[in-house]
Tab-separated table of N, CA, C and O in Angstrom:
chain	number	residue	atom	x	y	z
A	1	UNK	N	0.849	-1.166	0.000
A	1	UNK	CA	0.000	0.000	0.000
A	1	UNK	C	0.895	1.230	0.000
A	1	UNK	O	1.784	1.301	0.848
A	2	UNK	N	0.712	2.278	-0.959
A	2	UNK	CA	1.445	3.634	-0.913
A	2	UNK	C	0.722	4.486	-0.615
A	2	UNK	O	-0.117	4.787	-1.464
A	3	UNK	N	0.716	5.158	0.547
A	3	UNK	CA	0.395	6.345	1.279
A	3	UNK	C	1.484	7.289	1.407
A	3	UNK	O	2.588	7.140	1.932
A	4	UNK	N	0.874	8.471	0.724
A	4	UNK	CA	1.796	9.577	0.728
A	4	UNK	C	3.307	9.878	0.269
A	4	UNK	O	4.034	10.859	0.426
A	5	UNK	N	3.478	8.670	-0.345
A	5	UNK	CA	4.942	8.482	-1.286
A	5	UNK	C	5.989	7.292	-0.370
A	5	UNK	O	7.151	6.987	-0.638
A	6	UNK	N	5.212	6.833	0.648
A	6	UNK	CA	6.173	5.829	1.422
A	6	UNK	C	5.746	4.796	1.232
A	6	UNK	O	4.534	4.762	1.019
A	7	UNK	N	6.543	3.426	1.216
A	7	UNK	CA	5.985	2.414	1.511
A	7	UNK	C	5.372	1.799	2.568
A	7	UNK	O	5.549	2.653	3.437
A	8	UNK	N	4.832	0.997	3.044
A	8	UNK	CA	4.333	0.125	4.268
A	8	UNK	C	3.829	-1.341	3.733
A	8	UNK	O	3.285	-1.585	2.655
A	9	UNK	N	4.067	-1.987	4.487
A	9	UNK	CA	3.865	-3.384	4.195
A	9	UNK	C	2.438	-3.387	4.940
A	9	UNK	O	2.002	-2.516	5.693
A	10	UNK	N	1.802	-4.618	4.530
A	10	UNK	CA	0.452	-4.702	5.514
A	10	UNK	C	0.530	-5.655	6.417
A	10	UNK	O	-0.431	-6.008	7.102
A	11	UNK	N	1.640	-6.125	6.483
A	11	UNK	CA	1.709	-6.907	8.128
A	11	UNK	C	2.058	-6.216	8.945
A	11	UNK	O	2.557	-5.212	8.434
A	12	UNK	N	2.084	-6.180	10.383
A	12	UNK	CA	2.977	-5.351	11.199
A	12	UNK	C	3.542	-6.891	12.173
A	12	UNK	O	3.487	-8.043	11.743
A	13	UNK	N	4.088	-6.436	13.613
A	13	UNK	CA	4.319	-7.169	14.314
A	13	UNK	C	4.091	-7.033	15.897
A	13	UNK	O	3.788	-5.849	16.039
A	14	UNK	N	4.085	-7.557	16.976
A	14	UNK	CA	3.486	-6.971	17.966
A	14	UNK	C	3.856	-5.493	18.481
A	14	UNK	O	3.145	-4.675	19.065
A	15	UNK	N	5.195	-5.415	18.076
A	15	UNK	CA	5.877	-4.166	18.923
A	15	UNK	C	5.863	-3.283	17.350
A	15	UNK	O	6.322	-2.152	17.504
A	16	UNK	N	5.554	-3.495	16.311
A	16	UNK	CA	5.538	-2.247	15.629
A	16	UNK	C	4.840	-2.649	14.942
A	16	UNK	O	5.466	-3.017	13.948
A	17	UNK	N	3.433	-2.897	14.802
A	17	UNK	CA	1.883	-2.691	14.090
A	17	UNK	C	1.882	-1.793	12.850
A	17	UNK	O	2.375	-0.677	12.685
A	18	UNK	N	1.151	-2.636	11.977
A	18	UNK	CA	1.220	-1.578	10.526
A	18	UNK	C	0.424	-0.264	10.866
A	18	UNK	O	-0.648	-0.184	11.466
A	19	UNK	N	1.135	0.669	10.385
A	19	UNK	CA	0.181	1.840	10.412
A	19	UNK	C	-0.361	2.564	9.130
A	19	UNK	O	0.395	2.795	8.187
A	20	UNK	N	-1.752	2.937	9.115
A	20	UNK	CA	-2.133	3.356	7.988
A	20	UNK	C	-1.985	4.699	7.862
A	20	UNK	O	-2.424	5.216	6.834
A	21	UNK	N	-1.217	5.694	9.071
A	21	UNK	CA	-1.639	6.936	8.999
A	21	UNK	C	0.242	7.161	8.437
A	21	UNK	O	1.244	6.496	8.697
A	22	UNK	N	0.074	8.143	7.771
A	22	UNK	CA	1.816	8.279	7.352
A	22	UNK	C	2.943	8.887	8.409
A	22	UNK	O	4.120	8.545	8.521
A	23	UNK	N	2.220	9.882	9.136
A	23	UNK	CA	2.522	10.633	10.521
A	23	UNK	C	3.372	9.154	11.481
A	23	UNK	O	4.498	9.071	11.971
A	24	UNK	N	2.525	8.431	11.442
A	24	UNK	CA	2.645	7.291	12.759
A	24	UNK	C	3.311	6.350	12.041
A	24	UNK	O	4.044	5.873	12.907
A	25	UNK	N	3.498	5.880	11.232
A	25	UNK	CA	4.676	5.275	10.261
A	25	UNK	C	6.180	4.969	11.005
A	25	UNK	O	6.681	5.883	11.660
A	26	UNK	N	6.943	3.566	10.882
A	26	UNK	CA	8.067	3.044	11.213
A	26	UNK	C	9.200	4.718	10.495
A	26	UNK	O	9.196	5.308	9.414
A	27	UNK	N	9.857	4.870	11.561
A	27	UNK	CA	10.728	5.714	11.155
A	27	UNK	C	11.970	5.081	9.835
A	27	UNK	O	12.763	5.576	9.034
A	28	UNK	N	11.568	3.898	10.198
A	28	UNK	CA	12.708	3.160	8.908
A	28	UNK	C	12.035	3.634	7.506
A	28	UNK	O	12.699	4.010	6.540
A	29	UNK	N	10.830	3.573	7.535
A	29	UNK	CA	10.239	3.549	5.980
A	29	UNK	C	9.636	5.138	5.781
A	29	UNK	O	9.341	5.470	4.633
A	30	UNK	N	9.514	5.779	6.506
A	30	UNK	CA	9.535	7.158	6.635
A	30	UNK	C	10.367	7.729	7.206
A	30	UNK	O	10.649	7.787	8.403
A	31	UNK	N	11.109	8.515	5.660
A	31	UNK	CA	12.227	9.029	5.119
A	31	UNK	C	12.055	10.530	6.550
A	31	UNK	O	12.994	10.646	7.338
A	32	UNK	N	11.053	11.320	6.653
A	32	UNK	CA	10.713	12.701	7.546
A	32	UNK	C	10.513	12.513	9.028
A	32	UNK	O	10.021	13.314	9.823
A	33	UNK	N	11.082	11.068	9.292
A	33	UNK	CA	10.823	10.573	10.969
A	33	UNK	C	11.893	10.520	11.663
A	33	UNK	O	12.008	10.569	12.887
A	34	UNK	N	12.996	10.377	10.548
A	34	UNK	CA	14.007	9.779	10.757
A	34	UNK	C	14.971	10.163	12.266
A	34	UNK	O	15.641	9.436	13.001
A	35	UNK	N	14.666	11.645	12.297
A	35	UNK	CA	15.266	12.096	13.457
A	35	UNK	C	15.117	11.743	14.628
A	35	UNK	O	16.103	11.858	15.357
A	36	UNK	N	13.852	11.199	15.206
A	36	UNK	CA	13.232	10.424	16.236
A	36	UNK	C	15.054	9.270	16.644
A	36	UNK	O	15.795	8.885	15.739
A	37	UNK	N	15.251	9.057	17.812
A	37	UNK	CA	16.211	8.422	17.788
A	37	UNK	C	15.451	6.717	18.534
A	37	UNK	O	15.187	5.693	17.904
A	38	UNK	N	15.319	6.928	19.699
A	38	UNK	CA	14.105	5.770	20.505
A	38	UNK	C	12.849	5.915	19.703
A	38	UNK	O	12.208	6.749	19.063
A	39	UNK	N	12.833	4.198	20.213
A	39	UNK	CA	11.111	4.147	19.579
A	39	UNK	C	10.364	4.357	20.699
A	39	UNK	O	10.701	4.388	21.882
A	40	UNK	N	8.984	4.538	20.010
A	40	UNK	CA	8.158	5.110	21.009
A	40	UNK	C	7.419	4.234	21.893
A	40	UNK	O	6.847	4.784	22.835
A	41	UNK	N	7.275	2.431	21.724
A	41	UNK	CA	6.912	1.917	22.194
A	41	UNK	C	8.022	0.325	23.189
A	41	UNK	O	8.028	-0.875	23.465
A	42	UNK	N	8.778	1.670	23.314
A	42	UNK	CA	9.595	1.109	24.660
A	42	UNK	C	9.748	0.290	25.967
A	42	UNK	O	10.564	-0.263	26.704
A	43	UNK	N	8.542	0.549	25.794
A	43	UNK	CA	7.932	0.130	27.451
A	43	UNK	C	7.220	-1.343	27.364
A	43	UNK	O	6.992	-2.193	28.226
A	44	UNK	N	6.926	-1.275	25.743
A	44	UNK	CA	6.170	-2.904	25.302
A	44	UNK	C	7.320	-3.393	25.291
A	44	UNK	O	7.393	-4.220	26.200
A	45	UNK	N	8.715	-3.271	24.461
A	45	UNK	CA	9.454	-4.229	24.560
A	45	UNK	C	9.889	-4.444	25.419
A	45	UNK	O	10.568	-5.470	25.372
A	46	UNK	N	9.854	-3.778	26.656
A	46	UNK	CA	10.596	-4.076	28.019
A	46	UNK	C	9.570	-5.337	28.803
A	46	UNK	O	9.686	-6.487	29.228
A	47	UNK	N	8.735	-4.483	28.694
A	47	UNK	CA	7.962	-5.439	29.501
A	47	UNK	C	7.789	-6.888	28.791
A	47	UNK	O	7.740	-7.933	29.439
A	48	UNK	N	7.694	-6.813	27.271
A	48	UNK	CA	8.282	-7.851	26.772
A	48	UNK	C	9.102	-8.932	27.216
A	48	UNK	O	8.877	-10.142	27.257
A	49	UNK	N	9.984	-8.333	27.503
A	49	UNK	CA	11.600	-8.555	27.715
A	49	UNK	C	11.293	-9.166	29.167
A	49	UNK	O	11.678	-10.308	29.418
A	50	UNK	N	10.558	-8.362	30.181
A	50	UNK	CA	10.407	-8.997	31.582
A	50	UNK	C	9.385	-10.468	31.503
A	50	UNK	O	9.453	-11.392	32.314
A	51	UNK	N	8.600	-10.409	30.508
A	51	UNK	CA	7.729	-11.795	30.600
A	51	UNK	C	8.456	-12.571	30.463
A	51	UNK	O	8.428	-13.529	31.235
A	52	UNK	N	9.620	-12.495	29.223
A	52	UNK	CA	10.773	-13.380	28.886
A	52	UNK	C	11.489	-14.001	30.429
A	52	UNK	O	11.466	-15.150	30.870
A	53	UNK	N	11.944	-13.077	30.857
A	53	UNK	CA	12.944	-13.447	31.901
A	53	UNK	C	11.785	-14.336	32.622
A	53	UNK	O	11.813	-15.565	32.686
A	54	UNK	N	11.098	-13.775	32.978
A	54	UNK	CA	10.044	-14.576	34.222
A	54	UNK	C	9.499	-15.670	33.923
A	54	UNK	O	8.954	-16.288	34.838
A	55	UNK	N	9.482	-16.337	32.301
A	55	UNK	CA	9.449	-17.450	31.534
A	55	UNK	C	10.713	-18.163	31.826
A	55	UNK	O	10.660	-19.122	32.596
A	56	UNK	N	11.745	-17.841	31.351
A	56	UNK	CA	13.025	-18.240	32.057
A	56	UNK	C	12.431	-18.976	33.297
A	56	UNK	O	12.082	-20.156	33.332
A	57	UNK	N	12.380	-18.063	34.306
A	57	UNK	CA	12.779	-18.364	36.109
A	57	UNK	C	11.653	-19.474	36.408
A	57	UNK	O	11.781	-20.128	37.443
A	58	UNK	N	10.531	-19.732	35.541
A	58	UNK	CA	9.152	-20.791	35.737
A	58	UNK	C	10.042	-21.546	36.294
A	58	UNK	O	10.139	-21.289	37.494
A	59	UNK	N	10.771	-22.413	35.921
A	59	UNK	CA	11.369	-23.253	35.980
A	59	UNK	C	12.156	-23.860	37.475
A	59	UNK	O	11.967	-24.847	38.185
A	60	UNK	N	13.395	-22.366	37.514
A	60	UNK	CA	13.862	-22.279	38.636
A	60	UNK	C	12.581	-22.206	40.181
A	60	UNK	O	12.674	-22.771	41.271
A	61	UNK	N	11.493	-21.286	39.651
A	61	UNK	CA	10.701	-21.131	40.587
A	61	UNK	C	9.980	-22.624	41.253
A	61	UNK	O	9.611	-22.808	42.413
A	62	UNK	N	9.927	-23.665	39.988
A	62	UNK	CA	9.442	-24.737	40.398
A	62	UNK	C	9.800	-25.449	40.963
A	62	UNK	O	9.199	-26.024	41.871
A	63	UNK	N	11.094	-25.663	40.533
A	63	UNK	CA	12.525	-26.615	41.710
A	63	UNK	C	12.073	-25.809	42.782
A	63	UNK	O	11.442	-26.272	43.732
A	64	UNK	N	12.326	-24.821	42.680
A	64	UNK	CA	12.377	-23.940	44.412
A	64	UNK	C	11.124	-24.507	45.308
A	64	UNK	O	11.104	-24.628	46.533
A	65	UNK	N	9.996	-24.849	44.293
A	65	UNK	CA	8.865	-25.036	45.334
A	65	UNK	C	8.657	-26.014	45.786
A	65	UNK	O	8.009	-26.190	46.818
A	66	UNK	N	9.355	-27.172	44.850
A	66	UNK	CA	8.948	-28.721	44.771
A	66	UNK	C	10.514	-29.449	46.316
A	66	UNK	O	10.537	-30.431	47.058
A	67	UNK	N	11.554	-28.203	46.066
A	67	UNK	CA	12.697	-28.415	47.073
A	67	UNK	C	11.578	-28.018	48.521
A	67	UNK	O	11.481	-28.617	49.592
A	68	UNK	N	11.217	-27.414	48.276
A	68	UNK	CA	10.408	-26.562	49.690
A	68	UNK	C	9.294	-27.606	50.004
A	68	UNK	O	9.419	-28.205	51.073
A	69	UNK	N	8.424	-27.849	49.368
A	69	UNK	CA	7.698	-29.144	49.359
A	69	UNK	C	8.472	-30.677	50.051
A	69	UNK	O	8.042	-31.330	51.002
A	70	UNK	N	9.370	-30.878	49.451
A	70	UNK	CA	9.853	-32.194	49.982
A	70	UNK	C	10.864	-31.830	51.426
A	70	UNK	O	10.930	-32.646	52.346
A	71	UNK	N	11.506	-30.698	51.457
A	71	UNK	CA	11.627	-30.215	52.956
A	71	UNK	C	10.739	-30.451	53.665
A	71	UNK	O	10.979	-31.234	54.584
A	72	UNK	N	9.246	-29.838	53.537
A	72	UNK	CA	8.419	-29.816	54.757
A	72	UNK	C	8.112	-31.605	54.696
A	72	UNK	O	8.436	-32.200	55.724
A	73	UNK	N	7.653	-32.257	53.823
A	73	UNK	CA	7.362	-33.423	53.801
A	73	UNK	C	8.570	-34.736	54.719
A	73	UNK	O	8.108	-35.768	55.206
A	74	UNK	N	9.945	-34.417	54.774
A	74	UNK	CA	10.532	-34.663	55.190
A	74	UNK	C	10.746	-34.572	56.952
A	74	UNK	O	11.162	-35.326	57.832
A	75	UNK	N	10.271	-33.370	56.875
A	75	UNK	CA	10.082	-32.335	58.357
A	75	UNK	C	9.298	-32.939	59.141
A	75	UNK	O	9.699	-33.473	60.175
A	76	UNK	N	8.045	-32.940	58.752
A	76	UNK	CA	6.939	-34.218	59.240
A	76	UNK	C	7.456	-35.620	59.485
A	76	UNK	O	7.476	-36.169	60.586
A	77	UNK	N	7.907	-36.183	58.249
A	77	UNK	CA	8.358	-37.619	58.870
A	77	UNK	C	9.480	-37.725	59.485
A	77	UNK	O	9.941	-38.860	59.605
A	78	UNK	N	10.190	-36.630	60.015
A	78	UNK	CA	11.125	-36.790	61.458
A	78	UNK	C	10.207	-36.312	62.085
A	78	UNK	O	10.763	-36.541	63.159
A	79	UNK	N	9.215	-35.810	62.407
A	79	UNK	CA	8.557	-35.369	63.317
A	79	UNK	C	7.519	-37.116	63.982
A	79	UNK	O	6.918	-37.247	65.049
A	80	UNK	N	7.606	-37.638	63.409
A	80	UNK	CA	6.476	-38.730	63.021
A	80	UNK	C	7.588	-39.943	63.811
A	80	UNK	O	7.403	-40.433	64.925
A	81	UNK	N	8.615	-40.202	62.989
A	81	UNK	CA	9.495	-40.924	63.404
A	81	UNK	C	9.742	-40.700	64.963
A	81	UNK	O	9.586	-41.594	65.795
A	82	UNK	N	10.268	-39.001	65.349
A	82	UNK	CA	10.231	-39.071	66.654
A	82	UNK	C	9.206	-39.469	67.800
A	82	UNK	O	9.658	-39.626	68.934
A	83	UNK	N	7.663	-39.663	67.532
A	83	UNK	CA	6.864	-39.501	68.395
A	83	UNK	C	6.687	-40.996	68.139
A	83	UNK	O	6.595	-41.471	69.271
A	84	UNK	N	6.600	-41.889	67.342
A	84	UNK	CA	7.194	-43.580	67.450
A	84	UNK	C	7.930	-44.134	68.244
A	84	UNK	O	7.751	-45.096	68.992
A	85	UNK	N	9.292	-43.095	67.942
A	85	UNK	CA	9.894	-43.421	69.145
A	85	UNK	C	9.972	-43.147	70.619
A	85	UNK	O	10.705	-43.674	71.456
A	86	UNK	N	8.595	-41.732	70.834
A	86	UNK	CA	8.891	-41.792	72.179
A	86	UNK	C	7.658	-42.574	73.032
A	86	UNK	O	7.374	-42.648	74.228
A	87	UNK	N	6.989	-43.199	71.600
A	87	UNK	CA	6.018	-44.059	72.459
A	87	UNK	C	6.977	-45.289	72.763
A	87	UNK	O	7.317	-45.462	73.934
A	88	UNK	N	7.413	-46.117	71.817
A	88	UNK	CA	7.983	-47.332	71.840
A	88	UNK	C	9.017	-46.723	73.585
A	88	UNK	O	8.990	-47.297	74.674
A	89	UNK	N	9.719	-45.563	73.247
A	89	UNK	CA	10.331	-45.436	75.056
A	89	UNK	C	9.317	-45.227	76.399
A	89	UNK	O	9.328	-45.829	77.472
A	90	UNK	N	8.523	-44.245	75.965
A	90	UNK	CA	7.264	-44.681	77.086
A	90	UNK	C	6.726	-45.880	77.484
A	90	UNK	O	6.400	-46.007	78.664
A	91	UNK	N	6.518	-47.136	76.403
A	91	UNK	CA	5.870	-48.143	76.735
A	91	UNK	C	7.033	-49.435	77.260
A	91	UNK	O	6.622	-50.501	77.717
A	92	UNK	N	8.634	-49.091	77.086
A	92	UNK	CA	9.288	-49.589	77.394
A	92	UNK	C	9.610	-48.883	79.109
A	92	UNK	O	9.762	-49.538	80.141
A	93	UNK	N	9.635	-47.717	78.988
A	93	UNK	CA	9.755	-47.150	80.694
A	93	UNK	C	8.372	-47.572	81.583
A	93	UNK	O	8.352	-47.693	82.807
A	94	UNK	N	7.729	-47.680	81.073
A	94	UNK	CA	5.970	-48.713	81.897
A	94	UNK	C	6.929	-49.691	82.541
A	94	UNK	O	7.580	-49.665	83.585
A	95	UNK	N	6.708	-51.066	80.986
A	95	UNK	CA	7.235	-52.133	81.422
A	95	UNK	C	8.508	-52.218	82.539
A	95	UNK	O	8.445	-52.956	83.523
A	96	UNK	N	9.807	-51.252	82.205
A	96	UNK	CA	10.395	-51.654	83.214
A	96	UNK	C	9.872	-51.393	84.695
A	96	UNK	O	10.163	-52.180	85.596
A	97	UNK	N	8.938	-50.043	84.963
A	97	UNK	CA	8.488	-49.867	86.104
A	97	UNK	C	7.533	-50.895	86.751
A	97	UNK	O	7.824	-51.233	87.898
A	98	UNK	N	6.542	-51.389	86.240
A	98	UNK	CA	5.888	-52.747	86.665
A	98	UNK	C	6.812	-53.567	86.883
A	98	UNK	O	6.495	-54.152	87.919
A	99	UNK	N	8.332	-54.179	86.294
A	99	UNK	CA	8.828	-55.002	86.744
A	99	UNK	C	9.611	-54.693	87.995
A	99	UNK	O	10.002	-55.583	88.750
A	100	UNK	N	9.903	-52.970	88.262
A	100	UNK	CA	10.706	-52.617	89.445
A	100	UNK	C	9.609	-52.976	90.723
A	100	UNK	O	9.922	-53.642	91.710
A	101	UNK	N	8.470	-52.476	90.515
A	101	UNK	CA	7.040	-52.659	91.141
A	101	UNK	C	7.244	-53.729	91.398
A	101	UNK	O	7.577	-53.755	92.583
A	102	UNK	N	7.250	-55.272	90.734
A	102	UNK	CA	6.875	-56.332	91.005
A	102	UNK	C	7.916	-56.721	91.795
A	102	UNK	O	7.593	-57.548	92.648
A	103	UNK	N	9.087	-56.383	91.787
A	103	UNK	CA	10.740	-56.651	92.412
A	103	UNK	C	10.209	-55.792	93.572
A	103	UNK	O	10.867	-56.161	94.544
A	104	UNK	N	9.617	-55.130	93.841
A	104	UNK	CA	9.586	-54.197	94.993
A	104	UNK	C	8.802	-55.182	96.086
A	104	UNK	O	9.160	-55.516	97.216
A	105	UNK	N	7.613	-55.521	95.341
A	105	UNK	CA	6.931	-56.565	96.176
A	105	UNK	C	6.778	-57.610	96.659
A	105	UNK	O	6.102	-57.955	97.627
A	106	UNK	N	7.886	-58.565	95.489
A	106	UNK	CA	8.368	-59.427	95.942
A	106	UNK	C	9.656	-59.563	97.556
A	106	UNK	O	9.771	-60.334	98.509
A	107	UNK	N	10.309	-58.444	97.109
A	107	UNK	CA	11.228	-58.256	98.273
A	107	UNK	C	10.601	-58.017	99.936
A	107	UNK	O	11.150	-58.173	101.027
A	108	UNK	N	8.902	-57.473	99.475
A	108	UNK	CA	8.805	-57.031	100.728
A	108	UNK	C	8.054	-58.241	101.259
A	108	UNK	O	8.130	-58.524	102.455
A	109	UNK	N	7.455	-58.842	100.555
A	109	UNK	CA	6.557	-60.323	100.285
A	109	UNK	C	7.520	-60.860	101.340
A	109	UNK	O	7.245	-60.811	102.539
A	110	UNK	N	8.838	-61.456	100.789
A	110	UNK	CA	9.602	-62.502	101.683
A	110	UNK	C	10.153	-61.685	102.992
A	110	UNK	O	10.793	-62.274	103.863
């Protein structure tokens, strides 16, 4: 399409969209823009740029959660393990006391 003596293609792309007005035109293909040094939609490619990275880190973020996950899961079964064992010692400190008990009574028996 020729508007106003410039070219433009009719595709655009996310960060620089075809424009039909000649004013708003890629400074590449309009020869009277040229002075503009930054583009004007800066802030899309950045933020662009930040979805990128944070696509990146999915990843890292997931190890991080699935490490944090099997910590606490771990945490619990020493927690679990210990209270096994302080029954199995409670029910072993009984038994020996009934047998000190029974030694007690026997002694006083004879």
């Amino acid at each position: 399409m020729n508007l106003g003596g410039t070219y433009t293609s009719s595709t655009g792309t996310i960060d620089r969209p075809a424009q039909r007005d000649p004013q708003k035109q890629d400074p590449m293909n309009n020869p009277s823009l040229t002075d503009t040094t930054a583009p004007t939609n800066s802030g899309v490619i950045e933020s662009r740029q930040n979805r990128t990275r944070e696509m990146q880190l999915i990843p890292e973020a997931l190890a991080r959660a699935h490490m944090q996950q099997r910590l606490q899961e771990a945490e619990s079964e020493r927690k679990a393990q210990r209270l096994v064992a302080a029954r199995r010692m409670q029910r072993r400190a009984e038994r020996a006391s009934l047998r000190a008990r029974r030694a007690l009574a026997m002694a006083v028996m004879q």
